[in-house]
Amino acid sequence: MVKRLELPVGFRWGVSTASYQVEGAVAEDGRGRSIWDEFVVRPGAVKDGHTGAVACDHYHRYREDVALMRELGLDGYRFSVAWPRVVPGGSGAVNSAGLDFYERLVDELLAAGITPLPTLFHWDLPQELEEGGGWLARDTAYRFAEYTEAVVGRLGDRVPAWITLNEPFVHMVYGYALGIHAPGRAMMLDALPAAHHQLLGHGLAAEVLRGHGRQVLIANNLTPVRPSSQDPADVAAAEAYDALHNRLFLDPLLLGRYPDLGAFGVETEGFVREGDLAVISGSGLDGLGVNYYNPTLISAPVDEGLPFTDVPIEGVERTAFGWPVVPDGLRELLVGLRERYGAALPPVTITENGCSVADEVGPDGAVDDRFRIDYLAGHVEAVARAVAEGVDVRGYYTWSLMDNFEWAEGYHQRFGLVHVDFETQRRTPKASYAWYRELISAHRAC
Ligand code: BGC
């Protein structure tokens, strides 16, 4: 039995995926190379040398996948559009065959009564743009706006709301500061222009979307940051981390200014040009996408490097990835956002939330992922508590519809409601799939 929660009328239920993680078909119908195609073949970059070359073969099996979504009773499907399918060289010629795929997908979704919620960039940058500097280059922001025009020009008539970027924080930190993700640069704080140029790209793309009368969202990875003690050094370190992870990406969007990054000894003057912040905040947001996985506990730095230390959260369960399970962190995050940004905070949609579990298909053919059910139930309840405390939350999209290519972890971390056998491509709905369907129908029935 699922617990029925007090959620606003019209609350929307969905699932999320991303192009490189599910599509496969990396060399079909004129798709260009992406930074992930290059990164995955670097020795040691991805666990066991896994790649997204086939992934879930969603490119060919999207009908089967949409049927699974319809069966769930979803309101929305958040997927991402692969820029190198649409503009293979990153700029210039548009590949109509690439857009055809997304048109087929969108039409299939609409026929199933599911609203498409596309993300325009979920980390698979065209390789040619990387060769010109990737997001370190200001020019990439302008190319992103052109690509947005190509996609929205084709699909905008059927798709009301669009997410510009997925998690610019994670892309900057993992891709440019630490080199754990593509493009594999390890520049530490010199990666900062990659944040600004992504935000500028968001602002320019938002103008394009507005021109088509479409709604604009962005999906940020956000975390409530807790100091490990009330010692002023721990509190200051937590504030510094919060500025980097959360405020660096929300203050410019919602307040039109960057937070103070003095603790990092960095200035934004070098790459922020006059008028940029007006572009970033100017179009406004119709909704803020929140991707939440866990809170962060921070102590004062132990060495001379960064102005904080990330410390483990003790006494809680952990996912297969080792991430702490703290459902109330989602309520804390949402209430904190409302307190910080007040009327400037647009309506929120949870655009990702989920957990990895070492799922296996049992001898009876079932996948009993009780851990995931408890994780999701706890987080949906946390959303309801945030709503009760006055936060305007409009929907919840779980990560993910199905097991998929989990970036540097390859196929080792399974986040899906549906199990995927990557040898056979067989899809097996897990216990959490049945649970989510029941949850949705219980809320629909009222
Ligand atoms: C990303 C997804 C990823 C998930 C789990 C998010 O940071 O947007 O692409 O699979 O977390 O790691």
XYZ file of C-alpha atoms and ligand atoms in Angstrom:
458
model
C 0.000 0.000 0.000
C 1.295 3.451 -0.792
C 0.780 6.372 1.515
C -1.347 9.137 -0.013
C 0.211 12.519 0.533
C -1.056 16.078 0.553
C 0.239 17.428 -2.743
C -1.088 20.275 -4.859
C -3.798 19.597 -7.421
C -2.167 18.949 -10.773
C 1.101 17.756 -9.225
C 3.041 16.076 -12.038
C 4.785 12.725 -11.879
C 7.585 11.796 -14.206
C 10.826 9.982 -14.861
C 14.129 11.314 -16.199
C 16.860 10.047 -18.506
C 19.659 11.618 -20.548
C 20.748 11.111 -24.136
C 24.239 9.643 -23.749
C 23.111 7.484 -20.849
C 20.308 5.714 -22.719
C 20.299 6.279 -26.461
C 23.256 4.336 -27.879
C 23.344 4.592 -31.709
C 26.295 6.948 -31.449
C 27.247 6.664 -35.100
C 23.794 6.626 -36.666
C 21.864 9.037 -38.850
C 24.631 11.599 -39.001
C 25.281 12.060 -35.276
C 28.587 13.820 -34.669
C 31.105 12.902 -31.980
C 30.580 14.121 -28.451
C 33.085 14.679 -25.671
C 31.767 11.498 -24.047
C 32.584 9.376 -27.120
C 36.154 10.608 -26.789
C 36.360 10.343 -23.017
C 35.071 6.777 -22.617
C 37.882 5.322 -24.714
C 40.607 6.847 -22.561
C 42.175 4.026 -20.576
C 40.908 4.078 -17.003
C 38.378 6.860 -17.571
C 35.303 4.641 -17.101
C 35.066 1.562 -14.906
C 35.767 -1.610 -16.900
C 36.038 0.412 -20.090
C 32.265 0.631 -20.469
C 30.909 3.076 -23.043
C 27.554 4.510 -24.023
C 27.870 3.245 -27.589
C 24.816 1.013 -27.139
C 23.588 1.929 -23.630
C 19.853 1.051 -23.448
C 19.454 1.316 -27.211
C 16.650 3.792 -26.492
C 17.253 5.251 -29.939
C 15.717 2.124 -31.438
C 13.603 0.904 -28.520
C 11.931 4.177 -27.557
C 8.500 2.784 -28.421
C 8.896 -0.033 -25.921
C 10.181 2.480 -23.379
C 7.294 4.874 -23.925
C 4.916 1.908 -23.491
C 6.555 1.274 -20.098
C 6.018 4.937 -19.239
C 2.406 4.864 -20.295
C 1.846 1.831 -18.120
C 3.258 3.809 -15.196
C 0.648 6.497 -15.758
C 3.238 9.259 -16.037
C 2.455 12.899 -16.704
C 5.899 13.711 -18.031
C 9.103 12.313 -19.449
C 12.293 14.293 -18.991
C 14.874 13.269 -21.579
C 17.742 15.161 -23.150
C 18.475 16.077 -26.729
C 21.969 15.185 -27.941
C 23.473 18.337 -29.395
C 25.811 16.285 -31.681
C 22.789 14.586 -33.257
C 21.270 17.927 -34.165
C 24.341 20.017 -34.959
C 27.040 17.381 -35.495
C 29.882 19.869 -35.750
C 28.671 21.932 -32.798
C 27.979 24.911 -35.050
C 26.756 25.297 -38.589
C 24.818 22.635 -40.468
C 21.739 21.157 -38.829
C 21.248 17.411 -39.212
C 17.606 16.903 -39.985
C 17.812 13.135 -39.397
C 18.886 13.809 -35.809
C 15.852 15.978 -35.217
C 13.674 13.290 -36.779
C 14.482 10.983 -33.874
C 13.316 13.506 -31.290
C 10.231 14.204 -33.360
C 9.358 10.486 -33.372
C 9.949 10.332 -29.625
C 7.869 13.442 -28.912
C 4.998 12.203 -31.061
C 5.076 8.793 -29.403
C 4.948 10.463 -25.983
C 2.090 12.734 -26.929
C 0.138 9.789 -28.306
C 0.657 8.101 -24.922
C -0.631 11.176 -23.092
C 2.814 12.018 -21.683
C 4.202 15.549 -21.824
C 7.782 15.696 -23.129
C 10.145 17.749 -20.952
C 13.388 17.957 -22.923
C 16.723 19.104 -21.562
C 18.856 20.758 -24.210
C 22.231 19.952 -22.677
C 22.993 16.988 -20.463
C 26.789 16.967 -20.841
C 27.309 15.502 -24.347
C 28.966 18.505 -25.962
C 29.955 18.149 -29.627
C 33.651 17.264 -29.727
C 34.409 20.038 -32.210
C 33.359 22.612 -29.657
C 35.616 21.007 -27.080
C 38.474 21.496 -29.487
C 37.685 25.212 -29.412
C 37.744 25.253 -25.597
C 34.397 23.682 -24.692
C 32.542 25.669 -22.046
C 35.746 27.506 -21.183
C 35.162 29.348 -24.440
C 32.564 32.094 -24.422
C 31.677 31.257 -27.992
C 30.118 27.940 -26.898
C 27.294 29.881 -25.243
C 26.357 31.444 -28.596
C 26.574 28.103 -30.373
C 24.226 26.687 -27.712
C 21.649 29.359 -28.536
C 21.866 28.508 -32.253
C 21.411 24.833 -31.541
C 18.447 25.670 -29.290
C 16.856 27.529 -32.194
C 17.250 24.447 -34.406
C 15.601 22.146 -31.871
C 12.831 24.460 -30.749
C 12.126 25.500 -34.328
C 11.271 21.866 -35.074
C 9.617 20.711 -31.834
C 8.489 23.868 -30.081
C 4.954 23.607 -31.400
C 4.451 20.364 -29.428
C 6.626 20.940 -26.388
C 5.533 23.645 -23.960
C 8.405 23.687 -21.459
C 12.145 23.216 -21.895
C 15.084 22.712 -19.584
C 18.182 24.461 -20.874
C 21.004 22.828 -18.901
C 21.431 19.867 -16.627
C 23.535 20.485 -13.539
C 26.062 23.080 -14.669
C 27.737 22.622 -11.255
C 28.436 18.916 -11.785
C 29.535 19.474 -15.359
C 31.982 22.176 -14.286
C 33.362 20.290 -11.280
C 33.515 16.756 -12.643
C 34.291 17.683 -16.238
C 36.604 20.683 -15.888
C 37.851 20.938 -12.281
C 38.474 17.289 -11.380
C 38.515 15.483 -14.727
C 36.316 12.590 -13.568
C 33.856 13.211 -16.411
C 34.278 14.373 -19.999
C 36.023 16.453 -21.155
C 38.420 15.205 -18.487
C 40.171 18.452 -17.654
C 41.556 18.840 -14.143
C 41.867 22.593 -13.739
C 40.520 23.003 -10.218
C 39.375 26.608 -9.729
C 40.495 27.661 -13.196
C 37.373 25.781 -14.324
C 35.169 28.655 -13.157
C 34.616 30.218 -16.600
C 32.860 26.953 -17.513
C 30.197 27.877 -14.968
C 29.741 31.372 -16.331
C 29.636 30.345 -19.960
C 27.061 27.652 -19.256
C 24.926 30.230 -17.466
C 25.383 32.663 -20.336
C 24.366 29.873 -22.713
C 21.292 29.323 -20.569
C 20.386 33.012 -20.800
C 20.846 33.137 -24.573
C 18.882 29.913 -25.062
C 16.158 31.250 -22.766
C 15.782 34.247 -25.093
C 15.319 31.850 -28.012
C 12.721 29.832 -26.082
C 10.882 33.011 -25.093
C 10.877 34.036 -28.746
C 8.949 30.839 -29.442
C 6.616 31.471 -26.507
C 7.952 28.453 -24.627
C 8.528 28.053 -20.889
C 12.071 28.015 -19.555
C 13.522 25.882 -16.774
C 17.008 24.857 -15.701
C 17.886 21.720 -13.709
C 20.449 22.353 -10.984
C 22.090 19.852 -8.692
C 21.468 21.339 -5.266
C 22.410 20.213 -1.789
C 21.657 21.542 1.664
C 25.029 22.294 3.209
C 25.478 21.626 6.910
C 28.496 22.694 8.983
C 29.953 19.827 11.006
C 29.828 21.989 14.154
C 28.959 25.511 15.208
C 32.645 26.373 15.362
C 32.985 29.576 13.271
C 35.648 27.927 11.080
C 33.257 25.076 10.185
C 30.392 27.501 9.614
C 32.555 29.664 7.326
C 33.698 26.567 5.397
C 30.062 25.477 4.950
C 29.187 28.944 3.646
C 32.046 28.762 1.155
C 30.920 25.362 -0.106
C 27.310 26.533 -0.339
C 28.468 29.496 -2.441
C 30.256 27.162 -4.848
C 27.691 24.382 -5.146
C 24.389 26.216 -4.870
C 24.670 29.986 -5.004
C 27.126 30.185 -7.892
C 24.332 28.811 -10.068
C 21.244 30.288 -8.413
C 22.228 33.834 -7.437
C 22.987 34.934 -11.022
C 19.776 33.312 -12.285
C 17.468 34.589 -9.572
C 19.198 37.708 -8.244
C 21.295 38.807 -11.219
C 24.623 38.710 -9.362
C 27.344 36.284 -8.368
C 27.902 35.345 -4.741
C 31.111 36.388 -3.020
C 33.751 33.805 -3.924
C 36.444 35.534 -1.875
C 37.024 32.388 0.209
C 38.267 30.727 -2.980
C 40.531 33.623 -3.844
C 38.881 33.930 -7.254
C 37.349 36.867 -9.058
C 34.711 36.654 -11.743
C 35.765 39.938 -13.379
C 38.094 38.193 -15.806
C 35.362 36.445 -17.728
C 32.069 38.117 -16.800
C 31.400 40.877 -19.294
C 29.104 43.821 -18.918
C 25.528 42.814 -19.658
C 26.084 39.086 -19.094
C 24.224 38.983 -15.799
C 21.270 40.744 -17.378
C 21.198 38.046 -20.054
C 21.449 35.264 -17.464
C 18.665 36.557 -15.239
C 16.783 38.555 -17.832
C 14.497 35.935 -19.273
C 13.418 34.726 -15.869
C 12.554 31.151 -15.079
C 9.119 29.594 -15.259
C 10.368 26.837 -13.056
C 13.441 25.688 -11.210
C 14.399 22.067 -11.690
C 15.943 20.627 -8.552
C 18.079 17.486 -8.741
C 18.549 16.200 -5.210
C 20.501 13.174 -4.033
C 21.935 13.996 -0.598
C 22.985 16.753 1.793
C 26.612 17.765 2.298
C 28.465 17.996 5.604
C 31.352 20.430 5.653
C 34.243 21.175 8.029
C 37.004 23.737 8.053
C 39.804 22.944 5.601
C 42.538 20.610 6.721
C 45.172 21.867 4.310
C 45.981 24.866 2.173
C 43.948 23.852 -0.864
C 40.198 24.456 -0.959
C 38.477 26.451 1.801
C 36.395 23.469 3.001
C 36.536 19.743 3.714
C 33.724 17.400 2.753
C 33.136 15.010 5.663
C 31.083 11.810 5.695
C 27.592 11.863 7.185
C 27.504 9.138 9.827
C 24.650 7.047 11.132
C 22.566 6.875 7.959
C 21.974 4.225 5.312
C 23.965 4.414 2.091
C 23.073 3.622 -1.500
C 25.127 1.184 -3.591
C 27.116 4.228 -4.701
C 27.859 4.972 -1.028
C 25.744 8.124 -1.014
C 24.050 8.916 2.316
C 20.270 8.519 2.406
C 18.769 11.608 4.041
C 15.245 12.184 2.731
C 14.561 15.137 5.006
C 17.493 16.886 3.325
C 15.142 17.473 0.414
C 12.629 19.270 2.627
C 15.472 21.213 4.228
C 16.801 22.184 0.790
C 13.416 23.323 -0.540
C 12.491 25.304 2.547
C 15.980 26.824 2.560
C 15.580 27.938 -1.065
C 12.288 29.621 -0.279
C 13.836 31.373 2.720
C 16.858 32.512 0.743
C 15.189 33.659 -2.458
C 11.645 34.520 -1.311
C 9.506 35.802 -4.152
C 12.413 35.406 -6.592
C 12.123 31.609 -6.335
C 10.021 30.272 -9.205
C 7.853 27.160 -8.809
C 10.018 24.107 -8.251
C 9.940 20.741 -9.985
C 12.068 17.920 -8.650
C 13.740 16.937 -11.929
C 15.906 14.139 -10.482
C 15.906 12.067 -7.328
C 16.711 8.403 -6.963
C 19.279 5.907 -5.795
C 21.538 3.156 -7.055
C 20.920 -0.357 -5.795
C 22.795 -3.562 -6.691
C 19.651 -4.963 -8.291
C 19.513 -8.441 -9.710
C 16.761 -10.334 -11.454
C 15.794 -13.139 -9.049
C 15.126 -16.775 -10.001
C 11.408 -15.939 -10.201
C 12.166 -13.200 -12.717
C 11.384 -10.400 -10.248
C 13.601 -7.562 -9.038
C 12.894 -6.842 -5.403
C 14.283 -3.351 -4.836
C 12.681 -2.612 -1.490
C 15.612 -0.251 -0.724
C 14.647 1.961 -3.676
C 10.973 1.975 -2.705
C 11.883 3.166 0.788
C 14.257 5.764 -0.654
C 11.680 7.153 -3.070
C 8.819 7.031 -0.557
C 10.926 8.927 1.970
C 11.816 11.621 -0.533
C 8.302 12.068 -1.861
C 7.140 12.474 1.742
C 9.856 15.100 2.219
C 8.444 16.965 -0.793
C 4.989 16.864 0.782
C 6.417 18.298 4.016
C 8.070 21.128 2.065
C 4.735 21.813 0.363
C 3.060 21.904 3.786
C 5.666 24.482 4.798
C 4.651 26.636 1.869
C 7.096 25.760 -0.926
C 5.515 25.741 -4.388
C 6.522 22.315 -5.765
C 4.774 21.293 -8.960
C 6.162 17.865 -9.789
C 8.532 14.998 -9.090
C 10.609 13.182 -11.727
C 12.559 10.216 -10.501
C 16.005 9.283 -11.756
C 15.653 7.072 -13.658
C 13.166 5.234 -15.835
C 15.674 2.455 -16.389
C 19.191 1.367 -15.503
C 21.617 3.165 -17.793
C 25.186 4.284 -18.437
C 26.183 5.890 -15.156
C 29.049 8.030 -16.480
C 32.438 7.124 -14.931
C 30.800 4.139 -13.199
C 29.766 2.588 -16.493
C 26.911 0.118 -16.028
C 27.821 -0.607 -12.412
C 25.312 1.658 -10.701
C 21.654 0.859 -11.371
C 19.213 3.716 -10.804
C 16.196 2.472 -12.772
C 12.621 1.594 -11.961
C 13.162 -0.849 -14.813
C 16.055 -3.308 -14.827
C 18.011 -3.484 -18.076
C 20.025 -6.542 -19.053
C 22.748 -4.857 -21.090
C 23.570 -8.075 -22.966
C 20.063 -8.703 -24.251
C 18.431 -5.274 -23.753
C 15.659 -7.045 -21.902
C 13.665 -4.665 -19.702
C 12.276 -6.008 -16.410
C 10.145 -3.664 -14.329
C 11.312 -3.783 -10.706
C 9.148 -3.766 -7.580
C 9.713 0.009 -7.428
C 8.064 0.362 -10.842
C 4.849 -1.221 -9.508
C 5.123 0.917 -6.379
C 5.527 4.144 -8.407
C 2.549 3.233 -10.589
C 0.422 2.736 -7.492
C 1.657 6.002 -5.991
C 0.739 7.910 -9.141
C -2.664 6.320 -9.439
C -3.445 6.932 -5.740
C -2.759 10.637 -6.277
C -4.620 10.760 -9.553
C -7.731 9.225 -8.041
C -8.404 12.184 -5.768
C 22.937 13.400 -13.316
C 22.576 12.076 -13.942
C 23.200 10.951 -13.136
C 22.643 10.996 -11.735
C 23.165 9.900 -10.820
C 22.877 13.407 -11.822
O 23.951 14.138 -11.323
O 22.183 14.428 -13.884
O 23.009 12.088 -15.270
O 23.021 9.701 -13.720
O 22.984 12.213 -11.152
O 24.528 10.000 -10.650
